[in-house]
Amino acid sequence: MEPIVYGNIKIFPVNLQVHHNLKSFNCYLVEKENSLYLIDAGIDSEDYWSLFVKTLKSNGFSLKDLTAILITHHHFDHVGLVNRITELELIPVYAHEKAIPRLKRDPEFLRKRVAFFEQLYREMGCGEAGEAQVKKLEHAIFNNKHLEIKADILPFKVNKFPFTVLEVPGHSPDQVAFYDSENKILFGGDLLIKHISSNALVEPDENGDRILSLLQHIESFQKCRSLSIDYVFSGHGKIIEQPIRLIEKRLENIDVKAEKILALIKQGVQTASEIAKAYYQKKYESQFSLVMSEIIGHLDYLEAKKQVKKKKIEGVWYYFV
Ligand SMILES: [Zn+2]
């Protein structure tokens, strides 16, 4: 694949197409000012590795040429090749400070995170579905040990890169975007995806307290809307040209969903889990954690706009107008 050239930046996309709703796993080799960066690192698979190596080689590069790996957020489909690369070459890896306990799979943090979800799902009235999800998370502490990133992870304390590192949390608490103001390009991670709206996932912070993810997601959209951007390179799907309209559409969709949830509350559906079942039906079971993130996020949004209040009754939150 030919590189994409704008002004003084050259981008070599590594896009592995897949047959599900994400459409592709993307990472980007980026050449600027005589340095070569890898922005994100895709998934950990043989296919992805060969595509990455092929992209490097066919453009005259080798692993040694990499200046640094820059991670937009800690999700497994953005860091997949980090261990393979850093086992072969000592390439520095940079990510947001908040990504570190997650990428290192720090057991103390992971246990705190499980306790957080246990309490959250109880307070949201989730019953058995919540308990099942907590069990899954408990098992994942042991089962996913191999996903730990072995290399040291350096936080973006001093920016030595030819991009502005923007904090754009919401989809994940540690998400950053890399903004090239000279060429009006944004590497946005999963903030904005062309063909689907990315979820603001409910997560605890490093102390185990809940982050208002959807409110952060909205702020991150607003931050990007104020920048001059011609192209967004996303973690999944196609390049987004002139992203303002899409950002506005995503913001409008949040309002539409919030209105529907408000209507349910007015009809007397009052706990987050009851709202989730009424809104998503079968998906409540099959996509439990995503569905709960969406409902809780929009309830936070309605609360912030003072359109709903909540009251705890026997340990469960009830929402009302
Ligand atoms: Zn993600």
Coordinates of C-alpha atoms and ligand atoms in Angstrom, one line a residue:
M1 CA 0.0 0.0 0.0
E2 CA 1.3 3.5 -0.9
P3 CA 2.0 5.8 1.9
I4 CA -0.4 8.7 2.5
V5 CA 1.5 12.0 2.3
Y6 CA 0.4 15.4 3.6
G7 CA 2.9 18.2 3.9
N8 CA 5.8 16.9 5.9
I9 CA 4.1 13.8 7.3
K10 CA 4.0 10.3 5.7
I11 CA 1.6 7.7 7.0
F12 CA 1.8 4.0 6.4
P13 CA -1.5 2.5 7.6
V14 CA -1.5 -1.1 8.9
N15 CA -5.2 -2.0 8.5
L16 CA -6.3 -5.6 9.0
Q17 CA -9.8 -6.1 7.7
V18 CA -12.2 -8.2 9.8
H19 CA -15.7 -9.4 9.3
H20 CA -17.4 -7.9 12.3
N21 CA -18.7 -4.5 13.3
L22 CA -15.2 -3.0 13.9
K23 CA -14.4 -3.5 10.2
S24 CA -10.6 -3.3 10.7
F25 CA -7.9 -3.0 13.3
N26 CA -5.7 -0.1 12.5
C27 CA -2.3 1.1 13.6
Y28 CA -0.1 3.6 11.8
L29 CA 3.6 3.9 11.0
V30 CA 4.2 7.6 10.8
E31 CA 7.3 9.3 9.4
K32 CA 7.9 12.9 10.4
E33 CA 11.0 15.0 11.0
N34 CA 13.4 12.0 10.3
S35 CA 11.7 9.9 13.0
L36 CA 9.4 6.9 12.6
Y37 CA 6.6 6.3 15.1
L38 CA 4.2 3.5 15.5
I39 CA 0.9 4.9 16.7
D40 CA -0.9 2.0 18.4
A41 CA 0.0 -1.7 17.8
G42 CA -3.1 -3.5 16.7
I43 CA -4.0 -7.0 17.9
D44 CA -1.7 -9.8 18.8
S45 CA -2.1 -12.3 15.9
E46 CA 0.1 -13.9 13.2
D47 CA -1.9 -12.1 10.5
Y48 CA -1.4 -8.7 12.1
W49 CA 2.3 -9.3 12.7
S50 CA 2.9 -10.3 9.1
L51 CA 1.0 -7.3 7.8
F52 CA 3.0 -5.0 10.1
V53 CA 6.3 -6.5 9.1
K54 CA 5.3 -6.4 5.4
T55 CA 4.4 -2.7 5.7
L56 CA 7.7 -1.9 7.3
K57 CA 9.8 -3.8 4.8
S58 CA 8.0 -2.8 1.7
N59 CA 8.7 0.8 2.6
G60 CA 12.3 0.2 3.2
F61 CA 12.2 0.2 7.1
S62 CA 13.2 -2.3 9.7
L63 CA 12.2 -2.6 13.4
K64 CA 15.4 -0.8 14.3
D65 CA 14.2 2.4 12.6
L66 CA 11.3 2.8 15.0
T67 CA 11.8 5.9 17.2
A68 CA 9.0 5.1 19.6
I69 CA 5.7 3.3 20.0
L70 CA 2.9 5.7 21.0
I71 CA -0.3 4.2 22.5
T72 CA -3.6 5.9 22.3
H73 CA -5.2 3.8 25.0
H74 CA -4.7 0.5 26.8
H75 CA -7.3 -1.7 25.1
F76 CA -5.9 -5.0 23.8
D77 CA -6.7 -4.2 20.2
H78 CA -4.4 -1.2 20.3
V79 CA -1.3 -2.8 22.0
G80 CA -1.3 -6.3 20.5
L81 CA 2.2 -6.2 18.9
V82 CA 4.0 -4.3 21.7
N83 CA 5.5 -7.4 23.3
R84 CA 6.6 -8.9 20.0
I85 CA 8.3 -5.7 18.9
T86 CA 10.0 -4.9 22.2
E87 CA 11.2 -8.5 22.6
L88 CA 13.1 -8.0 19.4
E89 CA 14.2 -4.4 19.6
L90 CA 14.4 -2.0 22.6
I91 CA 11.9 0.5 21.3
P92 CA 10.5 2.9 23.9
V93 CA 6.8 2.6 24.6
Y94 CA 4.7 5.7 25.6
A95 CA 1.2 5.8 27.0
H96 CA -0.8 7.9 29.3
E97 CA 0.1 7.5 33.0
K98 CA -3.3 6.1 33.7
A99 CA -2.7 3.3 31.2
I100 CA 0.2 1.9 33.1
P101 CA -1.5 -0.2 35.9
R102 CA -3.9 -1.5 33.2
L103 CA -1.2 -2.4 30.7
K104 CA 1.0 -3.9 33.4
R105 CA -2.1 -5.8 34.7
D106 CA -1.2 -4.6 38.2
P107 CA -3.0 -7.2 40.4
E108 CA -3.8 -4.7 43.2
F109 CA -5.5 -2.4 40.7
L110 CA -7.3 -5.2 38.9
R111 CA -8.7 -6.4 42.3
K112 CA -9.8 -2.9 43.1
R113 CA -11.5 -2.8 39.6
V114 CA -13.4 -6.0 40.3
A115 CA -14.6 -4.7 43.7
F116 CA -15.7 -1.5 41.9
F117 CA -17.9 -3.4 39.4
E118 CA -19.3 -5.6 42.1
Q119 CA -20.5 -2.6 44.1
L120 CA -21.6 -0.7 40.9
Y121 CA -23.7 -3.6 39.5
R122 CA -25.3 -4.2 42.9
E123 CA -26.2 -0.5 43.3
M124 CA -27.6 -0.4 39.8
G125 CA -29.9 -3.4 40.6
C126 CA -28.3 -5.8 38.1
G127 CA -28.8 -9.0 40.1
E128 CA -27.5 -12.3 38.6
A129 CA -26.3 -10.7 35.3
G130 CA -24.1 -8.4 37.3
E131 CA -22.8 -11.2 39.5
A132 CA -22.0 -13.3 36.4
Q133 CA -20.0 -10.3 34.9
V134 CA -18.1 -9.9 38.1
K135 CA -17.1 -13.6 38.1
K136 CA -15.8 -13.1 34.5
L137 CA -13.7 -10.2 35.6
E138 CA -12.3 -12.2 38.6
H139 CA -11.3 -15.0 36.3
A140 CA -9.7 -12.6 33.8
I141 CA -7.2 -11.5 36.5
F142 CA -5.6 -14.9 36.2
N143 CA -6.6 -15.9 32.6
N144 CA -5.3 -12.7 31.0
K145 CA -2.0 -12.5 32.7
H146 CA -0.3 -13.2 29.4
L147 CA -1.7 -9.9 28.1
E148 CA 0.7 -7.9 30.4
I149 CA 2.9 -5.5 28.5
K150 CA 6.4 -6.5 29.4
A151 CA 8.4 -3.4 28.4
D152 CA 8.6 -0.3 30.6
I153 CA 5.9 2.2 29.8
L154 CA 6.8 5.8 29.7
P155 CA 4.2 8.5 30.5
F156 CA 3.9 11.5 28.2
K157 CA 5.4 13.9 30.7
V158 CA 7.6 15.9 28.4
N159 CA 6.4 15.9 24.9
K160 CA 9.3 15.2 22.6
F161 CA 7.2 14.2 19.6
P162 CA 6.2 16.3 16.6
F163 CA 2.5 16.0 17.7
T164 CA 0.5 17.5 20.5
V165 CA -0.6 14.8 22.9
L166 CA -4.3 15.6 23.7
E167 CA -6.1 13.9 26.6
V168 CA -9.4 12.7 25.2
P169 CA -10.8 10.3 27.9
G170 CA -14.3 8.8 27.8
H171 CA -14.0 5.7 25.7
S172 CA -11.2 4.8 28.2
P173 CA -9.8 6.9 31.1
D174 CA -6.3 7.0 29.6
Q175 CA -7.2 7.8 26.0
V176 CA -5.0 10.3 24.2
A177 CA -5.0 11.6 20.6
F178 CA -2.0 12.8 18.6
Y179 CA -2.6 16.0 16.9
D180 CA -0.4 17.3 14.0
S181 CA -1.5 20.9 13.8
E182 CA 0.9 21.6 10.9
N183 CA -0.8 19.1 8.7
K184 CA -4.2 19.2 10.4
I185 CA -4.2 15.5 11.2
L186 CA -5.5 13.7 14.2
F187 CA -4.7 10.2 15.3
G188 CA -7.7 9.7 17.5
G189 CA -7.6 6.2 18.8
D190 CA -11.3 5.2 19.4
L191 CA -12.7 8.6 20.1
L192 CA -14.3 8.9 16.7
I193 CA -15.0 6.0 14.4
K194 CA -16.5 6.6 11.0
H195 CA -19.1 3.7 10.8
I196 CA -20.0 3.2 14.4
S197 CA -20.3 5.3 17.5
S198 CA -17.7 4.3 20.0
N199 CA -18.8 3.6 23.6
A200 CA -17.9 5.6 26.7
L201 CA -17.0 2.7 29.0
V202 CA -17.7 2.9 32.7
E203 CA -14.4 2.5 34.5
P204 CA -13.0 3.2 38.0
D205 CA -10.0 5.6 38.4
E206 CA -6.8 4.5 40.0
N207 CA -8.4 4.8 43.5
G208 CA -11.4 2.7 42.5
D209 CA -13.8 5.6 42.2
R210 CA -16.2 5.9 39.3
I211 CA -15.3 8.1 36.4
L212 CA -18.1 9.9 34.6
S213 CA -17.1 8.4 31.3
L214 CA -19.8 9.8 29.0
L215 CA -19.3 13.3 30.3
Q216 CA -15.6 13.0 29.6
H217 CA -16.4 11.5 26.1
I218 CA -18.6 14.6 25.4
E219 CA -15.8 17.0 26.6
S220 CA -13.3 15.2 24.4
F221 CA -15.5 15.6 21.4
Q222 CA -15.9 19.3 22.1
K223 CA -12.1 19.6 22.5
C224 CA -11.6 18.1 19.0
R225 CA -14.4 20.1 17.5
S226 CA -12.5 23.3 18.3
L227 CA -9.4 22.2 16.5
S228 CA -8.6 22.6 12.8
I229 CA -8.6 19.0 11.5
D230 CA -8.8 17.8 7.9
Y231 CA -8.4 14.0 8.6
V232 CA -8.8 11.7 11.5
F233 CA -7.0 8.4 11.5
S234 CA -9.0 6.0 13.7
G235 CA -8.4 2.8 15.5
H236 CA -11.0 1.1 13.4
G237 CA -12.6 1.7 10.0
K238 CA -11.8 4.3 7.4
I239 CA -10.1 7.7 7.5
I240 CA -12.5 10.5 8.4
E241 CA -12.4 13.6 6.3
Q242 CA -13.6 16.9 7.8
P243 CA -14.7 15.3 11.0
I244 CA -16.8 18.2 12.5
R245 CA -20.1 17.0 11.0
L246 CA -19.5 13.5 12.4
I247 CA -18.6 14.8 15.8
E248 CA -21.8 16.8 15.9
K249 CA -23.8 13.8 14.8
R250 CA -22.3 11.7 17.7
L251 CA -23.1 14.5 20.2
E252 CA -26.7 14.7 18.8
N253 CA -27.1 10.9 19.2
I254 CA -26.2 11.2 22.9
D255 CA -29.1 13.7 23.3
V256 CA -31.5 11.4 21.4
K257 CA -30.6 8.4 23.6
A258 CA -30.8 10.5 26.8
E259 CA -34.3 11.7 25.8
K260 CA -35.5 8.1 25.3
I261 CA -34.1 7.1 28.7
L262 CA -35.8 10.1 30.3
A263 CA -39.1 9.0 28.7
L264 CA -38.7 5.5 30.3
I265 CA -38.0 7.1 33.7
K266 CA -41.1 9.2 33.4
Q267 CA -43.0 5.9 32.7
G268 CA -41.8 4.6 36.0
V269 CA -38.8 2.5 34.9
Q270 CA -36.4 3.6 37.7
T271 CA -33.3 1.5 38.1
A272 CA -30.4 1.4 35.7
S273 CA -30.8 -2.4 35.1
E274 CA -34.6 -2.1 34.5
I275 CA -33.9 0.8 32.1
A276 CA -31.2 -1.3 30.4
K277 CA -33.6 -4.2 29.9
A278 CA -36.4 -2.0 28.6
Y279 CA -34.0 -0.2 26.2
Y280 CA -31.8 -3.0 25.0
Q281 CA -34.0 -6.1 25.6
K282 CA -31.9 -9.3 24.7
K283 CA -28.7 -7.3 24.5
Y284 CA -29.0 -6.8 28.3
E285 CA -27.8 -10.4 28.7
S286 CA -25.6 -10.8 25.6
Q287 CA -23.7 -7.5 25.8
F288 CA -24.2 -6.8 29.5
S289 CA -21.2 -4.6 30.3
L290 CA -21.5 -2.4 27.2
V291 CA -25.2 -1.9 27.7
M292 CA -24.7 -1.0 31.4
S293 CA -22.0 1.5 30.4
E294 CA -24.4 3.2 27.9
I295 CA -27.3 3.4 30.4
I296 CA -25.2 4.5 33.4
G297 CA -23.4 7.1 31.2
H298 CA -26.6 8.6 29.9
L299 CA -28.1 8.7 33.4
D300 CA -25.0 10.6 34.5
Y301 CA -25.6 13.0 31.6
L302 CA -29.3 13.5 32.6
E303 CA -28.2 14.1 36.2
A304 CA -25.6 16.6 35.1
K305 CA -28.3 18.4 33.1
K306 CA -30.5 18.3 36.2
Q307 CA -33.2 16.4 34.4
V308 CA -33.2 13.5 36.8
K309 CA -32.4 12.9 40.4
K310 CA -31.5 9.7 42.2
K311 CA -32.2 8.2 45.6
K312 CA -30.7 5.1 47.2
I313 CA -33.3 2.7 48.5
E314 CA -32.0 -0.5 50.2
G315 CA -28.7 -0.2 48.5
V316 CA -30.0 0.4 45.0
W317 CA -30.2 3.7 43.1
Y318 CA -33.6 4.8 41.8
Y319 CA -33.9 7.5 39.2
F320 CA -36.8 9.9 39.1
V321 CA -37.7 13.3 37.6
Ligands
ZN1 ZN -10.8 0.9 22.6

